[in-house]
mmCIF file of C-alpha atoms in Angstrom:
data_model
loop_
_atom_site.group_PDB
_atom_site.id
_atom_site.type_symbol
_atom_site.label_atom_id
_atom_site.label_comp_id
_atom_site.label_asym_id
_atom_site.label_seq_id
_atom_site.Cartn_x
_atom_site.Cartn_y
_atom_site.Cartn_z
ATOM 1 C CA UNK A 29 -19.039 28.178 39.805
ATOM 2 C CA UNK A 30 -18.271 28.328 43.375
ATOM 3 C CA UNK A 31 -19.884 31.663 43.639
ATOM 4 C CA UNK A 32 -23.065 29.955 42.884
ATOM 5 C CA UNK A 33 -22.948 27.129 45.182
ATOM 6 C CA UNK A 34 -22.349 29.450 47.834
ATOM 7 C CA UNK A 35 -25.503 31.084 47.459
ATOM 8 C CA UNK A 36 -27.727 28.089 46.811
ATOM 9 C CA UNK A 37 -26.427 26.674 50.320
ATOM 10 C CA UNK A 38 -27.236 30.346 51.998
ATOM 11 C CA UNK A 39 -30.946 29.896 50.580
ATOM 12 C CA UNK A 40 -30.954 26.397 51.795
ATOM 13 C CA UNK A 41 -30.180 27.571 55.678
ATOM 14 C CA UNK A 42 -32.441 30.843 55.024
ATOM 15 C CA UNK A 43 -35.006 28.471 54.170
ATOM 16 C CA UNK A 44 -34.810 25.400 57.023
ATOM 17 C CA UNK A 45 -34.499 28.913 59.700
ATOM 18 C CA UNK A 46 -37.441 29.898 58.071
ATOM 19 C CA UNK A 47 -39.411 26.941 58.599
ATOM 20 C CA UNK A 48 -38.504 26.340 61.889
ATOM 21 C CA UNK A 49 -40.338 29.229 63.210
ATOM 22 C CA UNK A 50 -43.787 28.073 64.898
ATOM 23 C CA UNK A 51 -46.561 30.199 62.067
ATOM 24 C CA UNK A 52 -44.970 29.025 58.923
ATOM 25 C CA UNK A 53 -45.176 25.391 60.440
ATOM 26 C CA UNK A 54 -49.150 26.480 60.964
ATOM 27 C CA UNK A 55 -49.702 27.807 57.327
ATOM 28 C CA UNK A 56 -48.110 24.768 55.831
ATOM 29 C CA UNK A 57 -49.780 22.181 58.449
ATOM 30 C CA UNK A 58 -53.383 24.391 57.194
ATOM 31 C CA UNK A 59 -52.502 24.154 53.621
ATOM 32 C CA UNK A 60 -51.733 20.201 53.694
ATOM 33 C CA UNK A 61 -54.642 19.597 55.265
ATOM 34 C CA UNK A 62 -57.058 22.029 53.099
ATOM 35 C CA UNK A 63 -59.329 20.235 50.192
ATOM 36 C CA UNK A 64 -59.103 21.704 47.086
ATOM 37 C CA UNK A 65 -61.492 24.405 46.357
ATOM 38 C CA UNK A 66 -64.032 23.855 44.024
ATOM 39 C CA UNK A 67 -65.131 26.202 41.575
ATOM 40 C CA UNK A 68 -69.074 28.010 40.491
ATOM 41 C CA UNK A 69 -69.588 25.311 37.937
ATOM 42 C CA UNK A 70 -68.647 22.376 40.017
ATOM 43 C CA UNK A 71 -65.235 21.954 39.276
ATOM 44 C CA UNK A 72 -61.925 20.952 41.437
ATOM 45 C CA UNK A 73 -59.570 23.622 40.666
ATOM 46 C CA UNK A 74 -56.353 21.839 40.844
ATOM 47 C CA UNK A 75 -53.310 24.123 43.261
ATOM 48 C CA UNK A 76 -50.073 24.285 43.862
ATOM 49 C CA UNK A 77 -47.244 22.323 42.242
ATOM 50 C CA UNK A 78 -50.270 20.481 40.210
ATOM 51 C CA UNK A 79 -51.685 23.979 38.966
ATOM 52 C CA UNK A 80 -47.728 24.824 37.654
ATOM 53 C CA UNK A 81 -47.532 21.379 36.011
ATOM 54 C CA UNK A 82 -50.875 22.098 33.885
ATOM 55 C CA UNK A 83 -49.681 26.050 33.284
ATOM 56 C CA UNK A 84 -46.258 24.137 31.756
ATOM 57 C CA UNK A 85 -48.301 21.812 29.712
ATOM 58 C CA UNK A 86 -50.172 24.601 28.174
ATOM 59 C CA UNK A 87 -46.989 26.285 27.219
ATOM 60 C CA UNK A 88 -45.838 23.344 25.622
ATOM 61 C CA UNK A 89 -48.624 23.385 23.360
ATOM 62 C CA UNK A 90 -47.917 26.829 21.616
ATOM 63 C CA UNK A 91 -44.825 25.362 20.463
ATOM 64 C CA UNK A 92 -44.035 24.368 16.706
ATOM 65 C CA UNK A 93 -42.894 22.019 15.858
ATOM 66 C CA UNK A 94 -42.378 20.827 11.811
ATOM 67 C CA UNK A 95 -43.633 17.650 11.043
ATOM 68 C CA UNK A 96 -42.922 16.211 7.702
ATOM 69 C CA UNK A 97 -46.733 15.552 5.410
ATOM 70 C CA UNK A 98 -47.510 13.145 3.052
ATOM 71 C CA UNK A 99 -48.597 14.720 -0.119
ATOM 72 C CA UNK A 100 -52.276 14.648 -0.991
ATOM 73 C CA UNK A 101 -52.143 14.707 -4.733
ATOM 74 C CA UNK A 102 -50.006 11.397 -5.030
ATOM 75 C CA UNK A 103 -51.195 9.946 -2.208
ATOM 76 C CA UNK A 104 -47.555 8.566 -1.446
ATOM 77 C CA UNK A 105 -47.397 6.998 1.869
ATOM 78 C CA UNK A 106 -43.157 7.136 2.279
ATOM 79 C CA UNK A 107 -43.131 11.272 1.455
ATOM 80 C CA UNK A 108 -43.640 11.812 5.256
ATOM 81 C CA UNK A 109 -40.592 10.155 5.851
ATOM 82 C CA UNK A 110 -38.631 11.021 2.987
ATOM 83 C CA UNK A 111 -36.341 14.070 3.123
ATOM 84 C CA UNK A 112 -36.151 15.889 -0.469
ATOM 85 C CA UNK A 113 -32.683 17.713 -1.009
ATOM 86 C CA UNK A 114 -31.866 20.972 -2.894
ATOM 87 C CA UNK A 115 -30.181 19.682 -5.331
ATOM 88 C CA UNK A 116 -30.471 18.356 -9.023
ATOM 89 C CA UNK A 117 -29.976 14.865 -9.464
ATOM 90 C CA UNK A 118 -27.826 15.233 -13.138
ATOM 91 C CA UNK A 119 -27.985 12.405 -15.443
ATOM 92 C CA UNK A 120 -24.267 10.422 -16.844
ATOM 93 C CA UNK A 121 -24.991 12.105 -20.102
ATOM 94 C CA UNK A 122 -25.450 15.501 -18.431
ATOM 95 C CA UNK A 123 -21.607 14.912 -16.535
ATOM 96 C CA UNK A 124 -19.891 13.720 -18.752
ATOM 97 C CA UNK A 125 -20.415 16.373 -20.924
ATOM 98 C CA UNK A 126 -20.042 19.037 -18.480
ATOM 99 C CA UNK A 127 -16.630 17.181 -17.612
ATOM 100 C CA UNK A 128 -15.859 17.298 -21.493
ATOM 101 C CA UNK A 129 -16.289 21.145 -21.052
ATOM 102 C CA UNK A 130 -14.001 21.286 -18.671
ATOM 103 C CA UNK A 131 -11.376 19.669 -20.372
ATOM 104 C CA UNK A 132 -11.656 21.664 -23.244
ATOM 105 C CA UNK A 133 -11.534 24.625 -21.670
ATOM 106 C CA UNK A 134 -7.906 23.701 -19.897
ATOM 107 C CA UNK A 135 -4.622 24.756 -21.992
ATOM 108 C CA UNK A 136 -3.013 21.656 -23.441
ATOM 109 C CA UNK A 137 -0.060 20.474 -22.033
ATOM 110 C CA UNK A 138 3.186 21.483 -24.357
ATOM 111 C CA UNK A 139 4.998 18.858 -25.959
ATOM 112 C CA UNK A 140 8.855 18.316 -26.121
ATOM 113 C CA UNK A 141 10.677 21.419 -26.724
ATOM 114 C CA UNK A 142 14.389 21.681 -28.024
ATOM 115 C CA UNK A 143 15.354 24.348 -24.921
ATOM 116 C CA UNK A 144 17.124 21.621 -23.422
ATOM 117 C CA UNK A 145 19.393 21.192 -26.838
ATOM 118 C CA UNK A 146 19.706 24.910 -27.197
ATOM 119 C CA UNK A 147 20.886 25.965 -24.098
ATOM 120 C CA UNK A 148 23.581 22.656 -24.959
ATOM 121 C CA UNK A 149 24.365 24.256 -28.485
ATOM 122 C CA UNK A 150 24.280 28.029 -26.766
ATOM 123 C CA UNK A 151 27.592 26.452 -24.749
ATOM 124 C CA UNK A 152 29.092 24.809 -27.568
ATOM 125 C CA UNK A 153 28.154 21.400 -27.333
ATOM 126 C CA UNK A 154 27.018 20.991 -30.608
ATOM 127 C CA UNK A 155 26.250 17.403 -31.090
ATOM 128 C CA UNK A 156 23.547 16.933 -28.152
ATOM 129 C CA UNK A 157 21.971 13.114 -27.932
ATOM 130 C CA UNK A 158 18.426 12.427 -26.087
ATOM 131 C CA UNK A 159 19.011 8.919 -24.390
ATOM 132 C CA UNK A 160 15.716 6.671 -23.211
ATOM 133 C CA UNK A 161 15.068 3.063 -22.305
ATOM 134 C CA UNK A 162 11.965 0.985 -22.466
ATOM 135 C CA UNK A 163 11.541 -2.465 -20.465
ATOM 136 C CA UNK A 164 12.205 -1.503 -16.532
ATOM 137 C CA UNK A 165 9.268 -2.849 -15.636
ATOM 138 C CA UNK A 166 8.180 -5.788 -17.149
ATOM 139 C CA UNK A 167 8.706 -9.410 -15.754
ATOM 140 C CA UNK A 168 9.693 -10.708 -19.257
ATOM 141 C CA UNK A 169 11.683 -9.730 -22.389
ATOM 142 C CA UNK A 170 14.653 -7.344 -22.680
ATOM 143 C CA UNK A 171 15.615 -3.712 -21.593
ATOM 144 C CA UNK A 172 16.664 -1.923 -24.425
ATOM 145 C CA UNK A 173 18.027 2.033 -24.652
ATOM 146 C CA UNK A 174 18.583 4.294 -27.731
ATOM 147 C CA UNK A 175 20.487 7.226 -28.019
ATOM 148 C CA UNK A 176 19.435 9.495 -30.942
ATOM 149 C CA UNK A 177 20.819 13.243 -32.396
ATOM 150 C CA UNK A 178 17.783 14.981 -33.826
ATOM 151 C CA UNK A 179 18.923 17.449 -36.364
ATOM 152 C CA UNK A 180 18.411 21.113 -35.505
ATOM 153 C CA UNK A 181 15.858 21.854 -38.655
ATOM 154 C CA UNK A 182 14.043 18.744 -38.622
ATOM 155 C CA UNK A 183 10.629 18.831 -37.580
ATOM 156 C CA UNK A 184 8.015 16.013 -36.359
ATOM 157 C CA UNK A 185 4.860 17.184 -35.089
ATOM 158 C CA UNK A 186 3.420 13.686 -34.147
ATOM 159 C CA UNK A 187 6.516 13.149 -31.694
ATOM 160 C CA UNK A 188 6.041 12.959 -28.501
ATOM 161 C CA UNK A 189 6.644 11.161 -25.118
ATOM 162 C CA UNK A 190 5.992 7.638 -26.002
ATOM 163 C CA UNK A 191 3.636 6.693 -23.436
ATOM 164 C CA UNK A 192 1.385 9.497 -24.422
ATOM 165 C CA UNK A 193 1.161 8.195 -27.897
ATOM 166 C CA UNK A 194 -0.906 5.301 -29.171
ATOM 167 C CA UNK A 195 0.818 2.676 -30.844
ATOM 168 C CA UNK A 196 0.061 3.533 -34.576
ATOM 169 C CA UNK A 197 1.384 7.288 -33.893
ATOM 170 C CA UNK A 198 4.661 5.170 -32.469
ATOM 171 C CA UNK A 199 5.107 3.308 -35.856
ATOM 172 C CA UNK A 200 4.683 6.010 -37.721
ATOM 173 C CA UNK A 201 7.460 8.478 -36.100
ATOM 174 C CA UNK A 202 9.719 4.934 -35.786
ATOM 175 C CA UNK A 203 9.772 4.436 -39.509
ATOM 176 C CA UNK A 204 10.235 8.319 -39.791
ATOM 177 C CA UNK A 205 13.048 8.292 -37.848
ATOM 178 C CA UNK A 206 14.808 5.065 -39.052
ATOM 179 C CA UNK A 207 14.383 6.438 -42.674
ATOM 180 C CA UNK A 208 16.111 9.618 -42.375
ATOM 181 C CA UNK A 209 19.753 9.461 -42.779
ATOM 182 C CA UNK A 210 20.017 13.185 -40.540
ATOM 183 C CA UNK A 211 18.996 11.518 -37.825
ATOM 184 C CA UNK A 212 21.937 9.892 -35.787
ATOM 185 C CA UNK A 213 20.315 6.869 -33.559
ATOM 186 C CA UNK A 214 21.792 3.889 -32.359
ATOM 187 C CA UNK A 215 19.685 0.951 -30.320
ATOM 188 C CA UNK A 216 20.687 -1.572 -27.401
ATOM 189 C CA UNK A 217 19.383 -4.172 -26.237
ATOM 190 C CA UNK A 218 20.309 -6.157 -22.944
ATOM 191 C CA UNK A 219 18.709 -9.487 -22.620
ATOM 192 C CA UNK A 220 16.655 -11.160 -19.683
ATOM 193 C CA UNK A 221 19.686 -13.213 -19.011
ATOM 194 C CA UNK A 222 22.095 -10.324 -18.564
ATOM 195 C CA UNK A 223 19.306 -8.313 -16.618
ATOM 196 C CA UNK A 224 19.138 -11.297 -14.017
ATOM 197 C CA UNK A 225 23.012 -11.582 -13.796
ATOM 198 C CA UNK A 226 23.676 -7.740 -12.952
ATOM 199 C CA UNK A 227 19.905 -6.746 -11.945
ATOM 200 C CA UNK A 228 17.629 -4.279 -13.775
ATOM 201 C CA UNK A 229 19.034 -0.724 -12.559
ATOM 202 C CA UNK A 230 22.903 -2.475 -13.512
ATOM 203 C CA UNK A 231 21.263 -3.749 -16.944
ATOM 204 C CA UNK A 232 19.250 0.010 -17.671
ATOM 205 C CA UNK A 233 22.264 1.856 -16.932
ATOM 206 C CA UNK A 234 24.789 -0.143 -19.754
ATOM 207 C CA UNK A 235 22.222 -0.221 -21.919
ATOM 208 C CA UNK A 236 21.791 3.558 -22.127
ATOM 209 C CA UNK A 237 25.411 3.767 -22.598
ATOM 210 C CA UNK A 238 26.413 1.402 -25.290
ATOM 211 C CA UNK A 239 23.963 3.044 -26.881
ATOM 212 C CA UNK A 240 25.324 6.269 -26.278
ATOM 213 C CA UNK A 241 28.624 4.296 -27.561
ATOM 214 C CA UNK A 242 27.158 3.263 -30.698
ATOM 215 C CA UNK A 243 26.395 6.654 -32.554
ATOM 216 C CA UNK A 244 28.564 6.863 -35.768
ATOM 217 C CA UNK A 245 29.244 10.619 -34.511
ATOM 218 C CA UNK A 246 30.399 10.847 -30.945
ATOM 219 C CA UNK A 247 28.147 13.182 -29.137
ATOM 220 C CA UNK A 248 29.631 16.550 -27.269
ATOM 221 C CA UNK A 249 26.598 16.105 -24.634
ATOM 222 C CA UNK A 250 24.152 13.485 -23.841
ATOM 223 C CA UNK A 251 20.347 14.202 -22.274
ATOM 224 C CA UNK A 252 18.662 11.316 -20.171
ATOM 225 C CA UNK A 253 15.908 10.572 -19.226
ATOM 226 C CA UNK A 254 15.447 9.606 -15.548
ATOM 227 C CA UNK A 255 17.542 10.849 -12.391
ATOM 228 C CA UNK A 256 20.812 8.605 -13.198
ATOM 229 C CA UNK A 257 23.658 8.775 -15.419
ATOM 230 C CA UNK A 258 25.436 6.045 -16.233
ATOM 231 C CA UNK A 259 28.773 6.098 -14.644
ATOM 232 C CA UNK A 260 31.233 6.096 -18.082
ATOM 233 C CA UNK A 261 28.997 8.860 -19.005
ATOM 234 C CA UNK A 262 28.907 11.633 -16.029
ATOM 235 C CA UNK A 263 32.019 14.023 -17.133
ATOM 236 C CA UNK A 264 29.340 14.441 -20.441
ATOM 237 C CA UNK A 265 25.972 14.116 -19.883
ATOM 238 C CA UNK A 266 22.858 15.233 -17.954
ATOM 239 C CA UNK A 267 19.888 13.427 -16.154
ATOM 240 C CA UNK A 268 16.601 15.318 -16.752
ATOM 241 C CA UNK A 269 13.184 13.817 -14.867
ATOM 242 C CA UNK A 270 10.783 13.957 -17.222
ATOM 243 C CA UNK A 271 13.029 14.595 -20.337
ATOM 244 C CA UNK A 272 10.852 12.579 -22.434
ATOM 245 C CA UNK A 273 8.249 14.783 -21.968
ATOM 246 C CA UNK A 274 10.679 18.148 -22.244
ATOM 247 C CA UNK A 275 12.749 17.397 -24.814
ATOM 248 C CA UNK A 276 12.934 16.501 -28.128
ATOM 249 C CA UNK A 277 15.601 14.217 -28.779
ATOM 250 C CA UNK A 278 14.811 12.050 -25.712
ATOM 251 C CA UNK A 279 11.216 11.851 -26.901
ATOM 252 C CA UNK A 280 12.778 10.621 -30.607
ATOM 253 C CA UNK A 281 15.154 7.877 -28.053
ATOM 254 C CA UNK A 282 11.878 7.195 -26.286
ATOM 255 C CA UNK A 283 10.094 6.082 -29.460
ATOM 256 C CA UNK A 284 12.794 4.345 -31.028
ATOM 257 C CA UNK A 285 13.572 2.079 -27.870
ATOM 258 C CA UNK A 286 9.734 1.688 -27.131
ATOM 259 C CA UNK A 287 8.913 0.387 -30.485
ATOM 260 C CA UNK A 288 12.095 -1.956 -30.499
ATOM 261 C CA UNK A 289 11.245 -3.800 -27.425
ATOM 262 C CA UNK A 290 7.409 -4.088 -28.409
ATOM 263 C CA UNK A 291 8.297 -5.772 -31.775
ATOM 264 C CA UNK A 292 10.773 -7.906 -29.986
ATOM 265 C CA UNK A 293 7.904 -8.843 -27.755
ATOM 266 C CA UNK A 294 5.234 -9.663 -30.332
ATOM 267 C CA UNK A 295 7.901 -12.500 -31.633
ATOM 268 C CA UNK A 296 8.335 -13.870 -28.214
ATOM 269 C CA UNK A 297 4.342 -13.948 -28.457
ATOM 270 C CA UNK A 298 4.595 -15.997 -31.606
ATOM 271 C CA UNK A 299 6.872 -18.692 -29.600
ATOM 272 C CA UNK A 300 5.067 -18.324 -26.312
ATOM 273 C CA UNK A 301 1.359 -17.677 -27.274
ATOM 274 C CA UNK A 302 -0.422 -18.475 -23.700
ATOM 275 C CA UNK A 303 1.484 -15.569 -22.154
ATOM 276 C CA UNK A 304 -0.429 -12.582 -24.279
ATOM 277 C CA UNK A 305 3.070 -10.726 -24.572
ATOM 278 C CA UNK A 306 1.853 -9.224 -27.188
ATOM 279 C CA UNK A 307 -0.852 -7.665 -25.407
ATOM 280 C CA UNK A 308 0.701 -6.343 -22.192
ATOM 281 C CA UNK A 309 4.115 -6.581 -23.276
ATOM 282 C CA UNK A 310 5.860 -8.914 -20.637
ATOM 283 C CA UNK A 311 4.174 -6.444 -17.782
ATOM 284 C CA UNK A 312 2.514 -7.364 -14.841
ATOM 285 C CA UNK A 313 -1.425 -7.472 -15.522
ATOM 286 C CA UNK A 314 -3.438 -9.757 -14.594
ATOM 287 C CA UNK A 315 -3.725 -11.920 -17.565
ATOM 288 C CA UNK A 316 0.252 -12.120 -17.080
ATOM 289 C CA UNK A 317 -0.085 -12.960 -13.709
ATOM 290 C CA UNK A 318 -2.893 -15.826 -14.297
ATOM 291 C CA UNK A 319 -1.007 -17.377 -16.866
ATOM 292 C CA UNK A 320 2.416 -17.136 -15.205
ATOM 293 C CA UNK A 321 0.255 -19.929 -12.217
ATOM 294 C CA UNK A 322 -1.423 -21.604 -14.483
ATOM 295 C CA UNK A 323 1.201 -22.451 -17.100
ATOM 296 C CA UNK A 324 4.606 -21.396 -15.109
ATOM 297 C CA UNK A 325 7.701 -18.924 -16.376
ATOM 298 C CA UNK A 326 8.765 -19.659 -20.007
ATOM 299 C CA UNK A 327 12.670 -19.162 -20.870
ATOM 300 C CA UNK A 328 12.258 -14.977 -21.460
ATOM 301 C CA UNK A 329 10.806 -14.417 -17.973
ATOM 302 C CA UNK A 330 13.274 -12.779 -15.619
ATOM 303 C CA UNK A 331 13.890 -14.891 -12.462
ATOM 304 C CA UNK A 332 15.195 -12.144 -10.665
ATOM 305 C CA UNK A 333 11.609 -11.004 -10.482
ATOM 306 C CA UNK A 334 8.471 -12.076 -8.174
ATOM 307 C CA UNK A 335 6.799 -14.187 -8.750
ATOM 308 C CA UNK A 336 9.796 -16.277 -10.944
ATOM 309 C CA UNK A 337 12.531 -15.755 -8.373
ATOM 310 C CA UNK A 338 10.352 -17.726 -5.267
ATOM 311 C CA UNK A 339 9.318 -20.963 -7.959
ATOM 312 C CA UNK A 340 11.641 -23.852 -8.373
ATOM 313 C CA UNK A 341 14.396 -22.298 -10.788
ATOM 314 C CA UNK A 342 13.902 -18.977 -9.447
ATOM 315 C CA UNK A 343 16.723 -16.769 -7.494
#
């Protein structure tokens, strides 16, 4: 600070005024020229800035300083420079069951509910459809939608959203479902064709309602899943985010759409083997991808899509 500077500079002038006098240029002149004294055993006794210098080194030497040792029972040369932690090195084994602990101790997410349908019926809308697509993504194949009314007392315990279900679990519910005469479902399915004519989100949305269309009993309210209704159905129906995993009818239109397109897929397999469709389904893995180079698109890939739509025939 400039406190501080101030009074280093007044001990600077204190000091020169001091030396100028004509005894303290004596002493020093004496000192200077002065030998070192030597001491009763024969010794130089070492003064002055040297004496301070050896004082400092001494006090250096009562300091402590932690130096890593090598162990003397093992004999390891690399413990003095190894630095051991605190903690306990835990095997794969040992995490993955502590990780399987922790999973079991976490409350299982609820399935599809039927609030959704009885807050509908609680208005008066007594026939209430779930509606649900399958085929958005893929690069091949179809888009298809179903529309389903799931009777009030009926009860499926396996159902569920149909991407948290494994495919055998999906059959079963889909034969379920198409064998009961109580439950009101009708399918659609919008070709790759159409899909690159009117693009996907055009294709998703008529799809969903032509389904909606083709129920035998027209339905007083209509639950989809997504964040879009189809125009021709907005002055009766309801987009829910999620709904497949909320409510039960949509779940029922997931399953039935979901299994639809994957069998349609499988026979597009049989007639175009090299693609794997049915494997991934006409989606983009890697495997699709690969074989999409190696062998180009076949006839059900959409050429609206990358990579289709930048090789020759593409959009």
């Amino acid at each position: 600070c400039v406190g501080s500077r101030i009074t280093v500079l007044a001990s600077r002038l204190a000091f020169r005024g001091a030396c100028s006098s004509p005894s303290l240029t004596r002493v020093l002149t004496s000192s200077i020229a002065m030998p070192p004294k030597a001491s009763a055993a024969g010794k130089t006794t070492q003064q002055g800035l040297g004496a301070f210098l050896q004082k400092g080194i001494k006090m250096v030497e009562h300091i402590k300083v932690d130096v890593p040792k090598a162990s003397a029972e093992n004999g390891d040369k690399s413990a003095a420079g190894t630095r051991t932690s605190g903690r306990k090195r835990t095997t794969k084994a040992e995490a993955d069951a502590k990780a399987a602990a922790k999973a079991a101790k976490k409350p299982k997410k609820a399935g599809p509910s039927r609030d959704a349908e009885r807050r509908c019926w609680s208005a008066g809308k007594k026939i209430v459809c779930g509606v649900d697509e399958a085929g958005r993504g893929p690069l091949a194949g179809p888009v298809v939608a179903a529309a389903c009314v799931f009777p009030e007392d009926l009860v499926i315990d396996a159902i569920n959203d149909s991407k948290q279900m494994t495919e055998e679990e999906r059959e079963e519910v889909y034969e379920e479902l198409m064998a009961n005469d109580q439950v009101i479902k009708s399918v659609c399915v919008i070709d790759h064709e159409r899909i690159d004519e009117i693009n996907i989100l055009e294709a998703t949305m008529e799809a969903m309602a032509k389904s909606v269309e083709g129920l035998s009993t027209r339905a007083d309210w209509v639950l989809i899943d997504g964040n879009r209704v189809p125009p021709s159905l907005l002055d009766r129906a309801e987009a829910i985010v999620k709904g497949d995993a909320k409510s039960v009818c949509i779940a029922a239109a997931s399953v039935l759409a979901k299994v639809t397109r994957d069998r349609m897929m499988t026979k597009i397999h049989d007639e175009y083997p090299a693609f794997g469709f049915d494997q991934h389904k006409g989606y983009g893995v890697k495997a699709h991808m690969d074989a999409i180079h190696k062998h180009g698109p076949c006839p059900y890939h959409r050429k609206t899509f990358a990579p289709m739509k930048y090789m020759p025939g593409g959009s």
